[in-house]
XYZ file of C-alpha atoms in Angstrom:
709
model
C -53.416 -34.791 -11.947
C -49.833 -35.429 -10.748
C -48.560 -33.454 -8.002
C -45.251 -31.446 -8.574
C -42.131 -32.530 -7.355
C -41.546 -31.694 -3.684
C -45.227 -31.437 -2.960
C -48.051 -33.638 -1.850
C -47.992 -36.283 0.731
C -44.456 -37.518 -0.162
C -43.108 -34.034 -0.374
C -44.408 -33.068 3.242
C -43.087 -36.222 4.667
C -39.784 -35.482 3.069
C -39.727 -31.892 4.247
C -40.680 -32.931 7.886
C -37.799 -35.458 7.826
C -35.283 -33.056 6.663
C -36.546 -30.425 9.150
C -36.409 -32.666 12.140
C -33.750 -31.804 14.846
C -32.121 -35.393 14.964
C -31.678 -35.703 11.138
C -28.449 -37.444 10.103
C -27.572 -37.165 6.596
C -25.359 -40.453 6.522
C -27.868 -42.656 7.936
C -30.585 -41.168 5.733
C -28.673 -41.891 2.584
C -27.664 -45.327 3.951
C -31.384 -46.118 4.535
C -32.381 -44.709 1.172
C -29.946 -46.879 -0.716
C -31.142 -50.107 1.012
C -34.792 -49.322 0.331
C -34.525 -48.286 -3.225
C -35.133 -50.732 -6.149
C -32.679 -49.194 -8.566
C -31.096 -46.297 -10.193
C -34.357 -44.783 -11.193
C -35.730 -44.518 -7.612
C -32.593 -42.671 -6.650
C -32.877 -40.259 -9.483
C -36.442 -39.531 -8.768
C -35.597 -39.040 -4.967
C -32.685 -36.670 -5.993
C -35.076 -34.713 -8.188
C -37.521 -34.262 -5.217
C -34.762 -33.039 -2.976
C -33.467 -30.765 -5.555
C -37.016 -29.200 -6.162
C -37.453 -29.009 -2.405
C -33.902 -27.066 -2.207
C -35.196 -24.628 -5.051
C -38.422 -24.130 -3.377
C -36.626 -23.230 0.023
C -34.306 -20.904 -1.816
C -37.165 -18.983 -3.398
C -38.856 -18.839 0.119
C -35.606 -17.343 1.598
C -35.472 -14.653 -1.244
C -39.024 -13.717 -0.724
C -38.456 -13.407 3.124
C -35.157 -11.448 2.686
C -36.907 -9.021 0.162
C -39.851 -8.595 2.495
C -37.583 -8.131 5.526
C -35.689 -5.438 3.268
C -38.793 -3.534 2.618
C -39.833 -3.716 6.217
C -36.386 -2.362 7.136
C -36.767 0.580 4.670
C -40.156 1.336 5.906
C -38.912 1.221 9.512
C -36.059 3.480 8.769
C -38.512 5.985 7.204
C -40.907 5.754 10.206
C -37.877 6.272 12.573
C -37.017 9.316 10.541
C -40.436 10.802 10.745
C -40.347 10.121 14.528
C -37.036 11.863 14.850
C -38.553 14.985 12.985
C -41.547 15.033 15.161
C -39.513 14.724 18.406
C -37.225 17.537 17.229
C -40.304 19.603 16.519
C -41.844 18.823 19.985
C -38.475 19.705 21.801
C -38.495 23.005 19.722
C -42.137 23.594 21.010
C -41.258 22.771 24.476
C -38.188 25.129 24.479
C -40.292 27.805 23.120
C -42.907 27.202 25.761
C -40.406 27.184 28.603
C -38.914 30.457 27.341
C -42.459 32.024 27.252
C -43.204 30.828 30.771
C -40.022 32.200 32.058
C -40.571 35.650 30.425
C -44.118 35.633 31.934
C -42.725 34.737 35.370
C -40.152 37.629 35.059
C -42.780 40.086 33.960
C -45.159 39.061 36.867
C -42.538 39.465 39.557
C -41.459 42.876 38.064
C -45.179 43.959 38.044
C -45.422 42.659 41.767
C -42.442 44.691 42.859
C -43.616 47.878 41.081
C -47.147 47.421 42.842
C -45.533 46.646 46.233
C -42.272 47.954 46.814
C -42.217 46.525 50.403
C -42.713 42.868 48.978
C -39.577 43.489 46.815
C -37.459 44.711 49.629
C -38.383 41.802 51.686
C -37.408 39.384 48.972
C -34.178 41.157 48.317
C -33.279 40.972 52.200
C -34.189 37.418 52.368
C -31.613 36.535 49.685
C -29.190 39.447 48.778
C -27.234 37.434 46.225
C -30.162 36.044 44.226
C -31.540 37.452 41.165
C -35.385 37.757 41.781
C -36.007 37.493 37.982
C -34.133 34.285 37.566
C -36.181 31.033 38.177
C -34.779 28.334 40.232
C -33.814 25.988 37.201
C -31.992 28.778 35.586
C -30.075 29.527 38.709
C -29.006 25.909 39.027
C -28.015 26.017 35.356
C -25.790 29.071 35.861
C -24.222 27.630 38.818
C -23.441 24.394 36.913
C -22.011 26.181 33.933
C -19.820 28.295 36.327
C -18.453 25.248 38.029
C -17.636 23.588 34.480
C -15.779 26.806 33.370
C -13.845 26.806 36.572
C -12.787 23.223 35.931
C -11.908 24.180 32.360
C -9.824 27.002 33.576
C -8.117 24.839 36.144
C -7.108 22.239 33.561
C -6.086 24.606 30.929
C -3.683 26.348 33.258
C -1.651 23.088 33.111
C -1.303 23.338 29.303
C 1.487 25.615 28.027
C 0.772 27.770 25.108
C -3.000 27.564 24.830
C -4.052 30.550 26.674
C -3.774 32.822 23.642
C -5.030 30.233 21.196
C -8.133 29.470 23.345
C -10.019 32.528 24.001
C -12.437 32.285 26.934
C -16.169 32.628 26.191
C -19.102 32.382 28.400
C -20.615 29.209 26.824
C -17.301 27.152 26.568
C -16.878 24.316 29.163
C -15.045 20.905 29.432
C -16.940 17.796 28.508
C -14.393 15.124 28.715
C -10.584 14.461 28.951
C -8.062 11.668 29.249
C -4.646 10.260 28.281
C -4.192 8.638 24.661
C -1.122 7.371 22.795
C -0.737 8.596 19.193
C 0.437 6.251 16.540
C 1.639 6.973 12.978
C -1.002 6.535 10.345
C 1.290 4.961 7.670
C 3.575 2.560 9.794
C 1.570 2.247 12.862
C 4.551 2.976 14.908
C 4.076 4.716 18.506
C 4.775 8.460 18.183
C 4.099 10.045 21.576
C 1.673 10.246 24.570
C -0.949 12.972 24.575
C -3.792 14.283 26.678
C -7.049 15.214 24.965
C -9.496 18.052 26.331
C -13.007 17.744 24.570
C -14.941 20.901 25.082
C -18.327 21.581 23.639
C -17.009 23.351 20.536
C -13.542 21.865 20.024
C -10.964 19.287 20.803
C -7.603 20.283 22.294
C -4.589 17.852 21.961
C -1.617 18.386 24.242
C 1.692 16.513 24.664
C 3.292 15.342 27.861
C 6.032 17.426 29.332
C 9.066 15.394 30.426
C 10.097 15.598 34.032
C 6.773 17.598 34.875
C 4.057 15.520 36.187
C 0.419 16.713 35.308
C 1.950 19.360 32.850
C 1.306 19.445 29.208
C 2.349 21.496 26.004
C -0.130 22.630 23.364
C -0.131 20.548 20.229
C -3.199 21.160 18.135
C -6.802 22.586 18.293
C -9.770 21.122 16.127
C -13.163 22.730 15.759
C -15.932 19.902 16.071
C -17.536 21.231 12.895
C -14.703 19.919 10.650
C -13.776 16.788 12.817
C -14.796 13.356 11.667
C -14.428 10.297 14.070
C -13.743 6.847 12.710
C -13.613 3.555 14.634
C -10.395 1.497 13.790
C -11.044 -2.219 13.606
C -8.943 -4.144 16.222
C -5.985 -5.996 14.508
C -3.722 -7.290 17.394
C -1.602 -6.073 18.665
C -3.118 -2.850 17.330
C -6.375 -2.581 19.334
C -8.580 0.126 20.994
C -7.770 2.764 18.434
C -9.824 5.310 16.602
C -9.143 7.774 13.925
C -9.827 11.610 13.711
C -10.025 13.082 10.234
C -9.354 16.855 9.905
C -8.795 18.086 6.470
C -6.098 17.795 5.224
C -4.690 15.495 7.838
C -5.656 12.484 9.946
C -4.336 11.180 13.283
C -4.795 7.822 15.036
C -4.915 7.625 18.857
C -5.094 4.491 21.122
C -6.937 4.337 24.346
C -6.173 2.505 27.431
C -8.820 -0.158 27.020
C -11.903 -0.864 25.064
C -14.281 0.686 27.571
C -12.452 4.125 27.467
C -12.427 3.790 23.635
C -15.924 3.347 23.595
C -16.558 6.337 25.826
C -14.539 8.558 23.646
C -16.404 7.366 20.468
C -19.763 8.040 22.184
C -18.886 11.313 23.777
C -17.310 12.667 20.597
C -20.432 12.039 18.561
C -22.694 13.143 21.360
C -20.778 16.464 21.655
C -20.799 16.976 17.840
C -24.636 16.459 17.680
C -25.098 18.851 20.527
C -22.902 21.538 18.893
C -24.796 21.124 15.699
C -28.098 21.484 17.399
C -27.077 24.517 19.443
C -25.690 26.083 16.254
C -28.879 25.385 14.388
C -31.008 26.887 17.212
C -28.731 30.120 17.230
C -29.215 30.566 13.507
C -32.905 30.270 13.875
C -32.997 32.774 16.776
C -30.904 35.148 14.684
C -33.267 34.603 11.708
C -36.449 35.565 13.813
C -38.064 38.804 12.310
C -37.183 41.868 14.412
C -39.480 45.049 14.749
C -38.053 47.419 12.305
C -37.497 51.097 13.828
C -40.007 53.674 12.974
C -38.957 55.762 10.077
C -37.932 59.296 10.755
C -40.515 62.064 10.173
C -39.896 64.115 7.187
C -41.436 67.119 5.706
C -40.483 66.298 2.315
C -43.838 65.565 0.389
C -42.175 63.489 -2.163
C -40.730 61.082 0.562
C -44.385 60.496 1.760
C -45.510 59.839 -1.764
C -42.726 57.281 -2.060
C -43.533 55.605 1.152
C -47.043 55.167 0.074
C -45.989 52.844 -2.779
C -46.197 49.034 -1.821
C -42.865 47.237 -1.761
C -42.381 44.593 -4.470
C -43.476 41.109 -3.246
C -40.650 38.539 -3.019
C -41.114 35.294 -4.809
C -42.253 32.683 -2.240
C -40.886 29.204 -2.300
C -43.457 26.381 -2.396
C -42.077 23.673 0.068
C -45.306 21.509 0.276
C -44.300 19.317 -2.585
C -44.302 15.760 -1.731
C -40.643 15.177 -2.926
C -39.491 18.035 -0.735
C -41.225 16.912 2.212
C -39.713 13.465 2.070
C -36.326 14.679 0.760
C -34.321 14.251 4.281
C -35.683 10.883 4.596
C -34.845 9.847 1.039
C -31.435 10.987 1.509
C -31.103 8.994 4.641
C -32.310 5.761 2.675
C -29.931 6.578 -0.152
C -27.059 6.864 2.286
C -27.986 3.555 4.042
C -28.423 1.827 0.725
C -24.985 3.235 -0.453
C -26.882 4.843 -3.402
C -24.486 7.917 -3.588
C -25.510 8.822 -7.085
C -29.257 9.023 -6.090
C -28.399 11.151 -3.018
C -26.285 13.776 -5.079
C -28.977 13.759 -7.680
C -31.624 14.628 -5.081
C -29.286 17.465 -3.862
C -28.839 18.818 -7.323
C -32.553 18.767 -7.869
C -33.107 20.713 -4.522
C -30.498 23.213 -5.491
C -31.885 23.728 -8.945
C -35.472 24.123 -7.514
C -34.376 26.691 -4.868
C -32.208 28.590 -7.247
C -31.807 32.291 -6.278
C -35.244 32.528 -4.695
C -35.555 34.484 -1.437
C -34.585 32.608 1.673
C -37.217 32.220 4.276
C -37.460 30.582 7.596
C -38.928 27.310 6.353
C -36.151 27.175 3.612
C -33.508 27.635 6.482
C -34.955 24.800 8.336
C -35.009 22.678 5.105
C -31.482 23.630 4.448
C -30.209 22.797 8.001
C -31.780 19.210 7.762
C -30.164 18.782 4.192
C -26.834 19.935 5.410
C -26.754 17.375 8.259
C -27.302 14.671 5.468
C -24.636 16.211 3.136
C -22.059 15.820 6.192
C -23.160 12.234 6.646
C -22.801 11.482 2.854
C -19.335 13.248 2.804
C -18.129 11.183 5.844
C -19.326 7.878 4.128
C -17.585 8.870 0.823
C -14.578 9.857 2.681
C -14.463 6.575 4.438
C -14.828 4.821 1.089
C -11.568 6.532 -0.224
C -9.652 5.907 3.055
C -6.650 3.479 2.837
C -8.247 1.281 5.595
C -10.589 0.072 3.057
C -9.791 -2.677 0.651
C -7.308 -1.715 -1.879
C -8.473 -4.203 -4.467
C -9.957 -3.224 -7.810
C -7.326 -0.797 -9.086
C -7.871 3.032 -9.443
C -11.272 2.487 -11.037
C -12.631 1.201 -7.743
C -12.476 4.688 -6.420
C -14.161 6.529 -9.260
C -17.596 6.259 -7.629
C -16.717 8.029 -4.471
C -14.317 10.433 -6.199
C -17.011 11.701 -8.739
C -19.625 12.210 -5.917
C -17.410 14.218 -3.889
C -16.568 16.460 -6.754
C -20.286 16.919 -7.457
C -20.643 17.976 -3.832
C -17.981 20.715 -4.516
C -15.284 19.053 -2.712
C -12.751 18.302 -5.542
C -9.663 19.185 -3.425
C -10.612 16.628 -0.703
C -11.475 14.130 -3.379
C -8.066 14.763 -4.959
C -6.163 14.247 -1.734
C -8.080 11.120 -0.802
C -7.847 9.519 -4.188
C -3.929 10.105 -4.170
C -3.633 8.916 -0.641
C -5.628 5.668 -1.520
C -3.395 5.096 -4.637
C -0.189 5.648 -2.554
C -1.246 3.072 -0.059
C -2.039 0.663 -2.972
C 1.382 1.118 -4.557
C 3.144 0.769 -1.400
C 1.211 -2.542 -0.643
C 1.871 -3.911 -4.125
C 5.603 -3.245 -3.814
C 5.751 -4.949 -0.317
C 3.986 -7.964 -1.620
C 6.534 -8.667 -4.360
C 8.585 -11.621 -3.665
C 12.466 -11.180 -3.727
C 13.618 -13.643 -6.182
C 17.071 -15.065 -6.402
C 18.002 -13.288 -9.637
C 18.007 -9.558 -9.201
C 17.139 -8.739 -12.908
C 14.026 -10.832 -12.642
C 12.764 -8.992 -9.540
C 13.487 -5.479 -11.011
C 11.370 -6.530 -14.143
C 8.546 -7.469 -11.799
C 9.116 -4.289 -9.369
C 9.063 -2.022 -12.729
C 6.064 -3.828 -14.247
C 3.899 -3.325 -10.969
C 5.071 0.112 -10.167
C 4.839 1.724 -13.531
C 1.491 -0.049 -14.441
C -0.076 1.241 -11.345
C 1.453 4.760 -12.007
C 0.016 4.729 -15.545
C -3.458 3.477 -14.450
C -3.408 6.032 -11.767
C -2.540 8.986 -14.042
C -5.393 7.817 -16.573
C -7.962 7.488 -13.749
C -6.850 10.833 -12.371
C -7.269 12.415 -15.864
C -10.671 10.930 -16.224
C -11.983 11.981 -12.772
C -10.491 15.436 -12.675
C -10.713 16.575 -16.298
C -12.379 19.747 -15.283
C -10.257 20.524 -12.328
C -6.932 21.709 -13.788
C -5.833 23.089 -10.350
C -5.467 19.368 -9.071
C -2.823 18.417 -11.491
C 0.098 20.013 -9.542
C -0.963 17.864 -6.554
C -0.698 14.713 -8.666
C 2.808 15.797 -9.874
C 3.865 16.084 -6.129
C 2.392 12.669 -5.553
C 4.071 11.071 -8.519
C 7.360 12.380 -7.266
C 6.791 10.835 -3.883
C 5.724 7.593 -5.354
C 8.925 7.567 -7.614
C 10.951 8.027 -4.361
C 9.210 4.983 -2.860
C 10.132 3.061 -6.126
C 13.714 4.153 -6.194
C 14.136 2.994 -2.452
C 13.050 -0.565 -3.230
C 15.031 -0.403 -6.481
C 18.384 0.817 -4.922
C 18.182 -1.532 -1.852
C 17.964 -4.475 -4.289
C 20.383 -3.440 -6.882
C 22.904 -1.103 -5.357
C 23.110 -2.017 -1.616
C 23.519 -5.709 -2.496
C 26.516 -4.916 -4.304
C 25.673 -6.379 -7.687
C 27.994 -6.164 -10.695
C 28.162 -3.126 -12.934
C 26.576 -5.011 -15.787
C 23.651 -6.161 -13.681
C 23.191 -2.585 -12.310
C 23.270 -1.222 -15.976
C 20.656 -3.778 -17.186
C 18.388 -2.916 -14.223
C 18.519 0.731 -14.800
C 17.925 0.392 -18.601
C 14.788 -1.651 -17.567
C 13.735 1.133 -15.249
C 14.205 3.847 -17.920
C 12.241 1.826 -20.594
C 9.304 1.591 -18.276
C 9.553 5.163 -17.270
C 9.262 6.077 -21.009
C 5.752 4.386 -21.225
C 4.383 7.349 -19.149
C 5.050 9.662 -22.131
C 1.866 8.164 -23.728
C -0.245 10.276 -21.493
C 2.152 13.278 -21.570
C 3.970 12.549 -18.261
C 7.774 12.568 -18.377
C 9.388 11.424 -15.005
C 12.796 10.474 -16.456
C 14.503 13.693 -14.816
C 13.183 12.465 -11.437
C 14.348 9.033 -11.634
C 17.674 10.614 -12.782
C 17.844 12.772 -9.775
C 17.033 10.008 -7.375
C 19.542 7.393 -8.841
C 22.533 9.565 -9.313
C 24.111 9.267 -5.968
C 23.813 5.388 -6.200
C 25.179 5.164 -9.834
C 28.074 7.361 -8.974
C 29.049 5.242 -6.211
C 28.692 2.079 -8.343
C 30.964 3.617 -11.028
C 33.664 4.757 -8.644
C 33.637 1.438 -6.993
C 33.981 -0.484 -10.187
C 36.652 1.920 -11.304
C 38.659 1.196 -8.214
C 38.386 -2.550 -8.921
C 39.811 -2.213 -12.270
C 42.813 -0.048 -11.081
C 43.527 -2.518 -8.397
C 43.386 -5.425 -10.869
C 45.568 -3.471 -13.340
C 48.238 -2.522 -10.806
C 48.295 -6.196 -9.636
C 48.860 -7.554 -13.176
C 51.569 -4.798 -13.821
C 53.381 -5.888 -10.787
C 53.776 -9.243 -12.374
C 54.460 -8.139 -15.903
C 57.228 -10.103 -17.732
C 56.611 -8.511 -21.169
C 56.301 -11.786 -23.118
C 54.003 -12.656 -26.057
C 50.693 -14.357 -25.499
C 50.531 -17.989 -26.354
C 46.851 -19.225 -26.616
C 47.925 -22.782 -27.373
C 44.873 -23.558 -29.653
C 43.377 -22.010 -32.803
C 40.143 -21.997 -31.030
C 41.173 -19.850 -28.146
C 42.874 -17.440 -30.753
C 39.624 -17.233 -32.732
C 37.765 -16.518 -29.452
C 40.110 -13.674 -28.634
C 39.825 -12.063 -32.023
C 35.896 -12.221 -31.593
C 36.105 -10.463 -28.313
C 38.556 -7.836 -29.477
C 36.401 -7.324 -32.631
C 33.430 -6.815 -30.479
C 35.320 -4.225 -28.387
C 35.949 -2.182 -31.566
C 39.602 -3.214 -32.180
C 39.314 -3.859 -35.777
C 43.037 -3.904 -36.390
C 43.696 -6.557 -33.807
C 44.565 -9.092 -36.584
C 47.945 -7.322 -37.467
C 49.118 -8.013 -33.871
C 48.523 -11.936 -34.136
C 51.545 -13.945 -35.466
C 52.069 -17.599 -36.606
C 50.327 -20.507 -35.010
C 48.554 -19.246 -31.646
C 50.931 -16.380 -30.827
C 49.713 -12.833 -30.173
C 52.411 -10.146 -30.356
C 50.900 -8.294 -27.307
C 51.412 -8.622 -23.646
C 48.777 -10.480 -21.446
C 48.455 -7.311 -19.320
C 47.796 -5.080 -22.245
C 45.160 -7.383 -23.694
C 43.234 -7.864 -20.429
C 43.285 -4.103 -19.716
C 41.828 -3.352 -23.067
C 38.942 -5.854 -22.429
C 38.141 -4.654 -19.031
C 38.354 -0.941 -19.960
C 36.041 -1.377 -23.022
C 33.569 -3.429 -20.830
C 33.524 -0.726 -18.244
C 32.906 1.968 -20.824
C 30.085 -0.084 -22.413
C 28.171 -0.802 -19.171
C 28.792 2.922 -17.968
C 27.252 4.289 -21.287
C 23.991 2.239 -20.320
C 23.944 4.121 -17.126
C 24.767 7.523 -18.611
C 22.822 10.646 -18.280
C 24.138 14.306 -18.323
C 24.538 14.422 -14.565
C 27.125 11.656 -14.816
C 29.336 13.091 -17.503
C 32.178 14.284 -15.412
C 32.201 11.250 -13.037
C 32.339 8.811 -16.214
C 35.217 10.823 -17.847
C 37.326 11.179 -14.798
C 37.079 7.465 -14.128
C 38.088 6.526 -17.719
C 41.074 9.021 -17.387
C 42.101 7.527 -14.111
C 42.021 3.895 -15.472
C 43.889 4.786 -18.686
C 46.574 6.655 -16.733
C 47.520 3.472 -14.730
C 48.261 1.508 -18.025
C 49.974 4.377 -19.771
C 52.308 5.175 -16.984
C 53.214 1.733 -16.470
C 54.131 1.327 -20.182
C 56.216 4.536 -20.180
C 58.044 3.537 -16.942
C 58.851 0.018 -18.402
C 60.220 1.690 -21.636
C 62.381 3.867 -19.831
C 63.825 1.206 -17.358
C 64.037 -1.727 -19.788
C 67.659 -2.481 -21.087
C 67.046 -5.565 -23.330
C 66.565 -4.462 -26.836
C 64.161 -7.139 -27.823
C 61.910 -6.546 -24.807
C 62.152 -2.781 -25.390
C 60.718 -3.320 -28.983
C 58.123 -5.498 -27.694
C 57.154 -2.739 -25.178
C 56.932 -0.245 -27.834
C 54.627 -2.497 -29.790
C 52.332 -2.725 -26.816
C 52.498 1.065 -26.360
C 51.735 1.614 -30.024
C 48.631 -0.640 -29.617
C 47.521 1.452 -26.637
C 48.074 4.863 -28.252
C 47.170 4.144 -31.776
C 44.372 1.617 -31.322
C 42.696 1.475 -27.934
C 42.562 5.124 -27.074
C 41.064 6.414 -30.369
C 38.340 3.520 -29.883
C 37.618 4.628 -26.438
C 37.306 8.365 -27.805
C 35.080 7.332 -30.527
C 32.781 5.054 -28.462
C 32.452 7.762 -25.745
C 31.497 10.410 -28.286
C 28.986 7.837 -29.870
C 27.362 7.102 -26.477
C 27.484 10.685 -24.980
C 26.958 12.693 -28.057
C 29.900 15.088 -27.738
C 33.712 14.581 -28.025
C 35.682 14.210 -24.760
C 38.513 16.835 -24.537
C 40.178 15.271 -21.663
C 40.693 11.998 -23.466
C 42.209 13.874 -26.551
C 44.471 15.759 -24.368
C 45.634 12.688 -22.577
C 46.365 10.968 -25.804
C 48.257 14.089 -27.143
C 50.317 14.684 -23.940
C 51.363 11.085 -23.667
C 54.632 9.800 -25.203
C 54.262 9.222 -29.057
C 55.534 5.774 -30.024
C 56.478 4.891 -33.542
C 57.091 1.305 -34.083
C 59.769 0.585 -36.651
C 61.192 -3.085 -37.014
C 64.541 -1.712 -37.961
C 64.794 0.912 -35.475
C 64.503 0.744 -31.491
C 64.356 4.512 -30.845
C 61.327 6.369 -29.428
C 60.347 9.860 -30.617
C 59.065 11.952 -27.684
């Protein structure tokens, strides 16, 4: 019987050779090549090594699986041990209370039996409480000292006396200086001093020019405070984050040691607070002796008292799945099985239902609530922007859906939108600024509006049953649009691009914005409101350029016909004027390559119509008056120059030529401008009509040189 590959004497020898400490792969291959008889030996040896590799991989998998099972069992045993230690601590606390009560009772009884003994004890220590054990005295002195320290420190903080009421159990745990940073841009904000008390965290800012004095800034209860360690990313290091719904703050410690102390003392204080609150609730829940009922002479009341009260439905907590529920929740959280953890919680809530709440049920609820807080913290961290933003909005669906199932849809909505805002901001920052502005704007619009559309669809899927969250999405979409417009304006308007380029870029942005109507979301009015200032500036700037160019040409006007020299140039001019809407331009062309119009008038016509066409691409109702006033100013420059030249010119031939140019302006150019404006805007422009009617009416007559006003 043949041995399998990788086994037997040859396989064992090969294994030992590969596992040796001085194994050199190069020398081994060289030696193998020299000893082999041919290709067949090398192929067989290769198969043996491959079989050995597969065997090793299988062995590793088995070891990993076995170690994983042992880890789960160890975690469960640790949880059992923690539960038993808690029960033991509870029993010891009860025993201590019983012993102190017995001691006090015995001392009181002794004083009653022998008053002289009590008098001698009081004379020996007049300030001592005879019924207070030594350990209790020390604890009271220690607590009094800590309260004095807290009072002394808080006297240095302005504005916290009314917000922080004194209570017998409040004391200072830890305090120190920190530096606060902006959570979005990681810019330093201010220096603060934090006071950690046994039930809350007080943050105070430094007062300038007053050493050791602070001003109250914020107060956070420990129950709603989550502490997150921020990974060092030089030069940003020694930081930690505090999450307090609905805000978060980042602080930097002086060094790594102080940061570690803050993290440890915060977690320890939170645990102690939760434990003390749990013990307080258990003490309150202990049954108290009911007062004896008042005696009454009413026989009917006595008959009613004889009736036994109805028995409350008891809850059976001895089921195996209930006993193991806290440990199973720990395992699910450790394995990141969030769905399984929430399923267990739903199963427990369904089982308990509206049954009577007993002391065992309260204890079980306290254990489960602690796991719920841990699960919530993990889900919140999953949605934090510090996590990887890859995978798009669908990557957040798992954490969001479980938070909603836990009844925290508001927090889920806020964290989801913050995560998507960070993703959009990162995507915009990673865009490379190309040489061509229009190409960059195409990429910017594609990245932004695609992300916005995906976010909206995912939001609609995740929060379909929470209509109250939709207003938060609209607010988020507006802030995201403002971020987009900032990047858009910086590239298009701040770089002084031409009006045609700006018009094309705005047109691209509008077309992408219309895609959102597929899901019933219309943000066109927002992009109009955010762009109106920049577009007004661009229109006015380009209007000033046209006016300056027209005035410069007017100053050099000789009132001569245009000679285009070649038929090709004349044909090109005809096409340009026809594209501008001047269909009657042919009647102003003469023989050969002559045009019976001035170069100034022709250039003005082309420039004005180009301005109008580009401005109509940018048009929306808020720009109506700006565009109309710009057109009127541009036209007035040409009209006033023609009227002035007509009044001042003495040469009859030139005067006739000026009338011909004026006729072209009034009877051809102005009507085309009015018509094109009305087509683009949707309503007539009264200002343009009034301008044409109020101007001089020129009637061209080859046999007459008079002008009718």
